[in-house]
mmCIF file of C-alpha atoms and ligand atoms in Angstrom:
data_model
loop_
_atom_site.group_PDB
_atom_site.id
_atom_site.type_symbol
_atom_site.label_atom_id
_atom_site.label_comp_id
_atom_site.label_asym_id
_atom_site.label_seq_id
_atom_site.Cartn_x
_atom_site.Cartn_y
_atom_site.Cartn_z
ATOM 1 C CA UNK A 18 -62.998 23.137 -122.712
ATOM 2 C CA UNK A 19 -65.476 25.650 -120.646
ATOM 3 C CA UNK A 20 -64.214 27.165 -118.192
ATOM 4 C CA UNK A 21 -66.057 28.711 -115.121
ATOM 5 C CA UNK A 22 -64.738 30.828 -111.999
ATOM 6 C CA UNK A 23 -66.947 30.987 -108.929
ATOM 7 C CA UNK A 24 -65.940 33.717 -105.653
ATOM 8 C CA UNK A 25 -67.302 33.486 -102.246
ATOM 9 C CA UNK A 26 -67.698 35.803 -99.405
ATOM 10 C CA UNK A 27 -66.448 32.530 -97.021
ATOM 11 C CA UNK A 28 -66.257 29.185 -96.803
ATOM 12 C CA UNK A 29 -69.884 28.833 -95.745
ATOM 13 C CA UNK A 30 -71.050 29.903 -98.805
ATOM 14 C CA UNK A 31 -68.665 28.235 -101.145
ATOM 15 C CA UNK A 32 -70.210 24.883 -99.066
ATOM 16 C CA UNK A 33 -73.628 25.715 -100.034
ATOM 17 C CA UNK A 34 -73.027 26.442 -103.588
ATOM 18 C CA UNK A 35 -71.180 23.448 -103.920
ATOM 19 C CA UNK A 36 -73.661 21.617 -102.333
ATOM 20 C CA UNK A 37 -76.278 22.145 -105.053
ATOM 21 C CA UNK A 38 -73.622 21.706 -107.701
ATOM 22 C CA UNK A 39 -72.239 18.322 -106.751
ATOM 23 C CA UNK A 40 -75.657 17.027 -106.060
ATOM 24 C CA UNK A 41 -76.967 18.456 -109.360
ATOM 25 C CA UNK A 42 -74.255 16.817 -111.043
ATOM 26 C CA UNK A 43 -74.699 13.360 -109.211
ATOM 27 C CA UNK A 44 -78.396 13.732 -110.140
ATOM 28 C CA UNK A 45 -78.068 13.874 -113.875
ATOM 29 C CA UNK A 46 -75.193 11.182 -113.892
ATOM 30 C CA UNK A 47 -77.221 9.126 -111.803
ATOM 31 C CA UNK A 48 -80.481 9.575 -114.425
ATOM 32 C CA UNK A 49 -77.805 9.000 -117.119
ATOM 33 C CA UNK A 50 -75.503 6.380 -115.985
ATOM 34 C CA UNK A 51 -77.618 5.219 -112.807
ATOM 35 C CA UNK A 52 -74.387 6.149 -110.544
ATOM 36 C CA UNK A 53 -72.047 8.859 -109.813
ATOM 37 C CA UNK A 54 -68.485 8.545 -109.904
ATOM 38 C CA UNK A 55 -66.527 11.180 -108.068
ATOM 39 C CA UNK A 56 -62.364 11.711 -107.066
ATOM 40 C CA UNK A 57 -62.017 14.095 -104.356
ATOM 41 C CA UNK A 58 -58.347 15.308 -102.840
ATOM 42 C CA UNK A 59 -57.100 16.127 -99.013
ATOM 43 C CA UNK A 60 -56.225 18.937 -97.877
ATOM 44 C CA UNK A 61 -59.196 21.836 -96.879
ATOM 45 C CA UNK A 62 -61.630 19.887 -99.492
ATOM 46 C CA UNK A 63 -63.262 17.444 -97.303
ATOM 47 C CA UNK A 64 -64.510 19.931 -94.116
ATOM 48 C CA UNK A 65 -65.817 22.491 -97.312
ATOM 49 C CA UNK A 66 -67.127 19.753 -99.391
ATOM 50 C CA UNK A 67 -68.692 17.828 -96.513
ATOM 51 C CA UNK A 68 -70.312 20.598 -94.171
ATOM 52 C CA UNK A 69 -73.341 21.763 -96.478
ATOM 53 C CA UNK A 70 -73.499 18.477 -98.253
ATOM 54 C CA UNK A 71 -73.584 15.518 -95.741
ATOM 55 C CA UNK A 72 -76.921 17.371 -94.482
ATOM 56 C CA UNK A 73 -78.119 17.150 -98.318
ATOM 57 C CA UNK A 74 -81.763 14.758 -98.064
ATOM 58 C CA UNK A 75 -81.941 14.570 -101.661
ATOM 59 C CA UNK A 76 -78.970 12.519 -102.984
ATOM 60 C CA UNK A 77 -78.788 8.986 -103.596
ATOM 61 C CA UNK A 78 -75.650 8.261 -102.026
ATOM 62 C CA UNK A 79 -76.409 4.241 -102.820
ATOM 63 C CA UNK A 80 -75.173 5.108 -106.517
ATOM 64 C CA UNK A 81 -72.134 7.299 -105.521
ATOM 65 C CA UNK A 82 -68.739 5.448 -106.057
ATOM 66 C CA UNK A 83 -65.886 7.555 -104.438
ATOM 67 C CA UNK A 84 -62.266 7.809 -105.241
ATOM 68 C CA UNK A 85 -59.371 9.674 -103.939
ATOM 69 C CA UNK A 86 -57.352 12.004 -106.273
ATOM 70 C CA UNK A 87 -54.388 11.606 -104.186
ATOM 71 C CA UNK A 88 -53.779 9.975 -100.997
ATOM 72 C CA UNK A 89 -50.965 9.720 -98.332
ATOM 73 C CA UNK A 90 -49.172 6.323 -97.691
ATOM 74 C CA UNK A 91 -50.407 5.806 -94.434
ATOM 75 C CA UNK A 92 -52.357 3.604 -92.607
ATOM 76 C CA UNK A 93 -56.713 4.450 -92.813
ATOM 77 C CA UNK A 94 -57.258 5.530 -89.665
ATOM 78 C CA UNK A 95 -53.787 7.467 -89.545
ATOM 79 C CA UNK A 96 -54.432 11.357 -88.805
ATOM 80 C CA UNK A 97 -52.850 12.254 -92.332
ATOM 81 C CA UNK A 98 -54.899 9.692 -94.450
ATOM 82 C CA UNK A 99 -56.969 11.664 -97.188
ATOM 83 C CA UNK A 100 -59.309 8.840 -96.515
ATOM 84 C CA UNK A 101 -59.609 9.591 -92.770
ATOM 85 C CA UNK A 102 -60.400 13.163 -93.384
ATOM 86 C CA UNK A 103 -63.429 12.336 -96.074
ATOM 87 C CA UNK A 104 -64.335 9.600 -93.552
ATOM 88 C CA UNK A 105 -64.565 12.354 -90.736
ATOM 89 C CA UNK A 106 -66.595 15.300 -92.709
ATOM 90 C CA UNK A 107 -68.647 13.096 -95.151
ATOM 91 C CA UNK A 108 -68.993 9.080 -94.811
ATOM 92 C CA UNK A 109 -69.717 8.949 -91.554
ATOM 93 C CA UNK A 110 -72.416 11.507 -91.950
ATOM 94 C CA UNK A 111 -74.123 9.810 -95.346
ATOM 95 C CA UNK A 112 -75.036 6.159 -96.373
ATOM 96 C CA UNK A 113 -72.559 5.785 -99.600
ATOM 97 C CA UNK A 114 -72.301 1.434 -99.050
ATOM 98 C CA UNK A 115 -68.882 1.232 -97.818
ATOM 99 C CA UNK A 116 -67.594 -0.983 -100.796
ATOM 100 C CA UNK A 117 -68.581 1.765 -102.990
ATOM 101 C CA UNK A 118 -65.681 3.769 -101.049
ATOM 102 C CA UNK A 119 -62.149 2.704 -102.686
ATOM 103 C CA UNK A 120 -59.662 3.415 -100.823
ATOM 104 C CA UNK A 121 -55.467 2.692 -100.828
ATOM 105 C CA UNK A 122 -55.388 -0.628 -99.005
ATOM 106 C CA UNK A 123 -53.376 -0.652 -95.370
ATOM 107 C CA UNK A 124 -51.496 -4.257 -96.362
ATOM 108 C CA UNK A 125 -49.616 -1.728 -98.810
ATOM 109 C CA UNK A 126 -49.119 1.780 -97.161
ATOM 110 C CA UNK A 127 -45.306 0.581 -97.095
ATOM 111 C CA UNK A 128 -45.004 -0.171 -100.847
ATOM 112 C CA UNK A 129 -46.253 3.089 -102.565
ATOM 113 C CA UNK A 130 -45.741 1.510 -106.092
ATOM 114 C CA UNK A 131 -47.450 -1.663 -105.358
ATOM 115 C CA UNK A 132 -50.469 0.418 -103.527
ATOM 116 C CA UNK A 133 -50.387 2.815 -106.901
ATOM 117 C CA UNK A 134 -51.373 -0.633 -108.623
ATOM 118 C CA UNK A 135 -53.697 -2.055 -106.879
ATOM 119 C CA UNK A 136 -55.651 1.842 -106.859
ATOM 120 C CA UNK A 137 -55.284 1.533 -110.719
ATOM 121 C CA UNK A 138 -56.884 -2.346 -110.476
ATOM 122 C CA UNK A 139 -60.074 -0.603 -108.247
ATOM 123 C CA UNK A 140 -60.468 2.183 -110.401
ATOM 124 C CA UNK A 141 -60.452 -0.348 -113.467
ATOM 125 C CA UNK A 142 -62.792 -2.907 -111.585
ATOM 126 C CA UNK A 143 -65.261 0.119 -111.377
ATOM 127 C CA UNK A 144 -64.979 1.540 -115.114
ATOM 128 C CA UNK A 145 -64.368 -1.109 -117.212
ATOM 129 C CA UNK A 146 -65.287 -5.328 -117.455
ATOM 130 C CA UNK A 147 -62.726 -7.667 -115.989
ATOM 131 C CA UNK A 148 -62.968 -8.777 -119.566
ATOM 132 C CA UNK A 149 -61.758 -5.740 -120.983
ATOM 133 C CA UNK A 150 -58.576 -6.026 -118.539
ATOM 134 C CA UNK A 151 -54.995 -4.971 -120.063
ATOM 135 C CA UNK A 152 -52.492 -3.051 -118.462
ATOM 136 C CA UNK A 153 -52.665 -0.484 -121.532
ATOM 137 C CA UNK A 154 -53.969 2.358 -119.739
ATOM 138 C CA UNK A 155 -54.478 4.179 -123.595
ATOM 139 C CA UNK A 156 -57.003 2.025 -123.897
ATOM 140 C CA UNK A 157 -58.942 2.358 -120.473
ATOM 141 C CA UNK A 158 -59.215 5.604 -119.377
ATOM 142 C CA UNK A 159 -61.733 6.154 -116.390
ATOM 143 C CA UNK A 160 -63.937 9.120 -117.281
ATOM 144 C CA UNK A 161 -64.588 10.469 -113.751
ATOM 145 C CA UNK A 162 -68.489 12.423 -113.415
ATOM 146 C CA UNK A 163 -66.582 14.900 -111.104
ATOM 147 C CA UNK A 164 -62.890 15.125 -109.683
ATOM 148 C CA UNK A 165 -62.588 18.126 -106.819
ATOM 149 C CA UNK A 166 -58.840 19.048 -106.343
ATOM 150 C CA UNK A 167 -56.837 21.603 -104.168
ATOM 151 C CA UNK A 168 -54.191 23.789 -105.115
ATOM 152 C CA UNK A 169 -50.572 24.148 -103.057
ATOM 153 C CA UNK A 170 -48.931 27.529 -102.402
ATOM 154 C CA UNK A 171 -46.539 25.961 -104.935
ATOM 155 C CA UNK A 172 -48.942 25.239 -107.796
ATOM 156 C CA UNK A 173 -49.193 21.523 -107.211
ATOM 157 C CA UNK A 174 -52.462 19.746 -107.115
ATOM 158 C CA UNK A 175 -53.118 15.895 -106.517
ATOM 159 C CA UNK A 176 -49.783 14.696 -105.512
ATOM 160 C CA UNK A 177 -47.916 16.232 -108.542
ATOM 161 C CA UNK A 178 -45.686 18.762 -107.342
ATOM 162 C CA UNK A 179 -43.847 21.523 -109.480
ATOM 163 C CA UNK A 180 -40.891 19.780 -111.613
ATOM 164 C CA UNK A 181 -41.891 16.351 -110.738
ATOM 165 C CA UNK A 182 -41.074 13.607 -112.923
ATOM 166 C CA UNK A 183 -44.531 12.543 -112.987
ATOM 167 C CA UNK A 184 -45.927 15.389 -114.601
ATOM 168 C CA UNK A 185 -44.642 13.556 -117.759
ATOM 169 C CA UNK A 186 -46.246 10.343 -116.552
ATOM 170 C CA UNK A 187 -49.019 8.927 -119.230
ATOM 171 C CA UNK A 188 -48.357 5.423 -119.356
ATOM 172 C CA UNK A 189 -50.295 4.924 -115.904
ATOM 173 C CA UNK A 190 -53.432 6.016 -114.580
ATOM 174 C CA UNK A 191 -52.315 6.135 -110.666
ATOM 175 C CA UNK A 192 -48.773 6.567 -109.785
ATOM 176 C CA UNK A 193 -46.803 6.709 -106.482
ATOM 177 C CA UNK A 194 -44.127 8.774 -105.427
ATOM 178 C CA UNK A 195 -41.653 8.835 -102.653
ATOM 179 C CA UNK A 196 -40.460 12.136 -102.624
ATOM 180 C CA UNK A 197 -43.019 14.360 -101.945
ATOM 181 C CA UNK A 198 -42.250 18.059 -100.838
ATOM 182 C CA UNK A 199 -45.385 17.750 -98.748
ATOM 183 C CA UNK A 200 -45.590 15.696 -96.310
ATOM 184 C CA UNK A 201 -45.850 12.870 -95.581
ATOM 185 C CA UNK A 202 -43.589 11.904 -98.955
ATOM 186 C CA UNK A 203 -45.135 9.117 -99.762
ATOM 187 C CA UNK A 204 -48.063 8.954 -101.395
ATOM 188 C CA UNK A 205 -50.189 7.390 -104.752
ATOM 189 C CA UNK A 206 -51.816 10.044 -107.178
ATOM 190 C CA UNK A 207 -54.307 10.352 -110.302
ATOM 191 C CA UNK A 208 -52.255 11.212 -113.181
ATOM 192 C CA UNK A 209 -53.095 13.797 -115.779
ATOM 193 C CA UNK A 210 -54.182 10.625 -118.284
ATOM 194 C CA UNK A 211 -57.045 10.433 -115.840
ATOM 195 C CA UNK A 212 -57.814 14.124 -114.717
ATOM 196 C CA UNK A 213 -58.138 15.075 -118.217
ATOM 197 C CA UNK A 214 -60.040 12.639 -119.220
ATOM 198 C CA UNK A 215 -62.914 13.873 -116.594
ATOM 199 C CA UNK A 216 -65.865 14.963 -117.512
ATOM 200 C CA UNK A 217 -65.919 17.658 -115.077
ATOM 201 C CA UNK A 218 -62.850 19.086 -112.526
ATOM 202 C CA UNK A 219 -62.851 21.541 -110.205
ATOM 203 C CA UNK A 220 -60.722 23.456 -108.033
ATOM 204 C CA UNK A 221 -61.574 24.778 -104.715
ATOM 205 C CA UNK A 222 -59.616 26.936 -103.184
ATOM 206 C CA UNK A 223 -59.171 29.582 -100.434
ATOM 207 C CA UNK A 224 -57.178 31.888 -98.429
ATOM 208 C CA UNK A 225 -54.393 34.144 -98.841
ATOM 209 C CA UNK A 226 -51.621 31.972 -99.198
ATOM 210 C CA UNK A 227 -53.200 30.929 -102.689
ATOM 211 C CA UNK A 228 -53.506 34.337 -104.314
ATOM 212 C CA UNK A 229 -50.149 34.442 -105.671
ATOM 213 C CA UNK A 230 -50.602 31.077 -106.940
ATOM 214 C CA UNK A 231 -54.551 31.526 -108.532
ATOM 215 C CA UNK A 232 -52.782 34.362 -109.920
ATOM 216 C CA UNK A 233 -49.861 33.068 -111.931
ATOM 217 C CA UNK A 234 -52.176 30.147 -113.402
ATOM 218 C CA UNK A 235 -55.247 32.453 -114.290
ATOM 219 C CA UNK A 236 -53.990 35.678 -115.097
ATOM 220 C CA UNK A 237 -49.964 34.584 -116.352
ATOM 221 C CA UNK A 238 -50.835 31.305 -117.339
ATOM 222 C CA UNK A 239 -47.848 29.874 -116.164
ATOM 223 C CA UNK A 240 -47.369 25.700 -116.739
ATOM 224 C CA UNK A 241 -48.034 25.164 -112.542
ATOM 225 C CA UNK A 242 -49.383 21.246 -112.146
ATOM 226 C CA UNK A 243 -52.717 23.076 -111.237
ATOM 227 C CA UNK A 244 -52.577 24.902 -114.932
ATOM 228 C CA UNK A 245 -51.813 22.007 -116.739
ATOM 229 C CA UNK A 246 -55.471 20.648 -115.999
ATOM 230 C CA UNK A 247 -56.937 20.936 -119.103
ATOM 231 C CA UNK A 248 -59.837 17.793 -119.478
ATOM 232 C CA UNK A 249 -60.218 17.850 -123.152
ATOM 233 C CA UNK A 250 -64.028 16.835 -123.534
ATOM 234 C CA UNK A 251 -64.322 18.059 -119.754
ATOM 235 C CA UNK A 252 -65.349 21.170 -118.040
ATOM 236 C CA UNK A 253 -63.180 22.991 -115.886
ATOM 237 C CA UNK A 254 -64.309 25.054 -112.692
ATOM 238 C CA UNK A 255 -62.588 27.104 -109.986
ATOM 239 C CA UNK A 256 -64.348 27.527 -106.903
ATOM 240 C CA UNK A 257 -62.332 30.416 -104.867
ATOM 241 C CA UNK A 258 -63.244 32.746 -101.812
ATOM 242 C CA UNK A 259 -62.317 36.576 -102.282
ATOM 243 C CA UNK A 260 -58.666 36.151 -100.423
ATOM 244 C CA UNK A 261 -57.780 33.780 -102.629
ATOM 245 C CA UNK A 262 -58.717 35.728 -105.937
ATOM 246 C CA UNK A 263 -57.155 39.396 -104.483
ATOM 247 C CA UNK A 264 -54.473 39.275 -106.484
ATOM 248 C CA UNK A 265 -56.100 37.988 -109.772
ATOM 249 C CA UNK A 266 -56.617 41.214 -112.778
ATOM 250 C CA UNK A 267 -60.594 40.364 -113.487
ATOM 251 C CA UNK A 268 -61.988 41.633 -110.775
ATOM 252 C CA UNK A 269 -65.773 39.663 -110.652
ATOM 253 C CA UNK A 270 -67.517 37.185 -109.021
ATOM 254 C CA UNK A 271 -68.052 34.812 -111.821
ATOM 255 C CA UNK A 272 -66.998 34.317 -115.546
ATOM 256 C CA UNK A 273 -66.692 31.700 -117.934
ATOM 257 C CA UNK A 274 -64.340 31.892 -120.602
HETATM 258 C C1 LIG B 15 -52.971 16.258 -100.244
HETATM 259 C C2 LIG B 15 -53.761 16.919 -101.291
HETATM 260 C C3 LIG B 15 -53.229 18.146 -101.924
HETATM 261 C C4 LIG B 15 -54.149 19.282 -101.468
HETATM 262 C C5 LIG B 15 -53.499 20.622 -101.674
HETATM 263 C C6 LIG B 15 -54.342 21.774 -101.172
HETATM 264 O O1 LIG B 15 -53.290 15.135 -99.911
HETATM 265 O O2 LIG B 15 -52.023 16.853 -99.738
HETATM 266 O O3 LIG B 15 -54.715 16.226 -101.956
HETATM 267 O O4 LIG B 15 -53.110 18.148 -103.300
HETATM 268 O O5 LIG B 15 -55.372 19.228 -102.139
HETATM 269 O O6 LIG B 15 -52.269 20.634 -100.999
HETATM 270 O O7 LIG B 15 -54.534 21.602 -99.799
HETATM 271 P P1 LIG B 15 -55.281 22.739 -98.946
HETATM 272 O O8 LIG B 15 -56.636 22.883 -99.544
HETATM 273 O O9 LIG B 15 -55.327 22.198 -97.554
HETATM 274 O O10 LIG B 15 -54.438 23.940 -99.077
#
């Protein structure tokens, strides 16, 4: 697994770079593949991911099929739906077709397990023929073209939060929990069958209140949720801006190990 650390002066620039990088990577998928298939998270990603790229002429957002890495429980248009944000800083600003857009579905924000497996049906629908269709997720794997996470103050990324029993989880590919520490606590989330199957994941992160955190994964190592991203044919990036990486021992604005 290659592994790649970016810094930024601010969040401006991390936007720009990652505008050329996502589109570069939706270009050669698209050449390859013709489409791009993409998980992004909540949290800051959206308004960093969307502000440099939703002005991006170049893509062919017609062959982008969008996931969420995690999502909230709650109803589409709800202030705290993952959806709602991406909706906000990047579909409404681009043409991806809207049923190329798979999000949790409102009948089920009350029934987090029963949402978790309809997500896993879409995300099965798009990877893999109906005729393939067996609930033995060892078998179907979604390789993602790109998944873009956060990182918690705590480590966590997705929905899989420090100690959580679903860090073990491998017999499903989406999984729902009740009990979040963040709120709201219910919510559906990628498991690590899927996120390390990816072809390529990346982190993007900024701010203070994530030094400590960049720093125990990168320089200690330590077995955070966010560490234990590993995609074993995949490559792994970290996009940070200079608060973020003040704490961390290699003190540069780009390696890869
Ligand atoms: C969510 C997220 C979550 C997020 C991190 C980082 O829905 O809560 O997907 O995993 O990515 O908490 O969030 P920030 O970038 O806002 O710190």
């Amino acid at each position: 697994m290659a592994k790649s650390l970016y810094v930024f002066d601010n969040n401006d620039e991390m936007s720009e770079a990652l505008n050329f990088w996502v589109a570069g990577l939706a270009q050669v998928a698209i050449a390859k593949s013709d489409r791009f298939t993409i998980a992004i998270s909540g949290g800051s990603l959206p308004s960093i991911l969307g502000a440099k790229l939703s002005t991006n002429a170049t893509i062919d957002w017609s062959k982008w099929h969008v996931f969420f890495a995690d999502e909230r429980c709650v109803p589409l248009c709800d202030p705290e739906s993952n959806y709602d944000l991406a909706r906000k800083h990047l579909f409404s600003k681009v043409s991806i077709p809207a049923s190329n857009i798979y999000s949790i579905r409102n009948a089920l924000v009350n029934d987090p397990e029963a949402a978790a497996k309809d997500y896993a049906q879409q995300l099965k629908s798009v990877f893999f023929d109906a005729s393939e269709g067996d609930d033995d997720c060892t078998k179907q794997v979604p390789v993602f073209d790109l998944i873009l996470l956060g990182v918690g103050p705590d480590g966590h990324t997705c929905s899989l939060f420090p100690s959580h029993k679903l860090l073990d989880e491998r017999s499903k590919i989406v999984a729902s929990l009740e009990d979040s520490p963040k709120p709201p606590p219910s919510r559906i989330t990628l498991t690590y069958t899927v996120l390390n199957a990816a072809s390529a994941i990346a982190f993007i992160a900024t701010g203070d209140s994530k030094s400590d955190v960049i720093h125990r994964i990168i320089d200690k190592g330590e077995n955070l949720p966010s560490g234990r991203v590993k995609p074993s044919n995949g490559e792994l990036y970290w996009f940070f801006d200079k608060a973020a990486v003040k704490m961390l021992s290699t003190k540069t604005d780009h390696f890869t190990l």
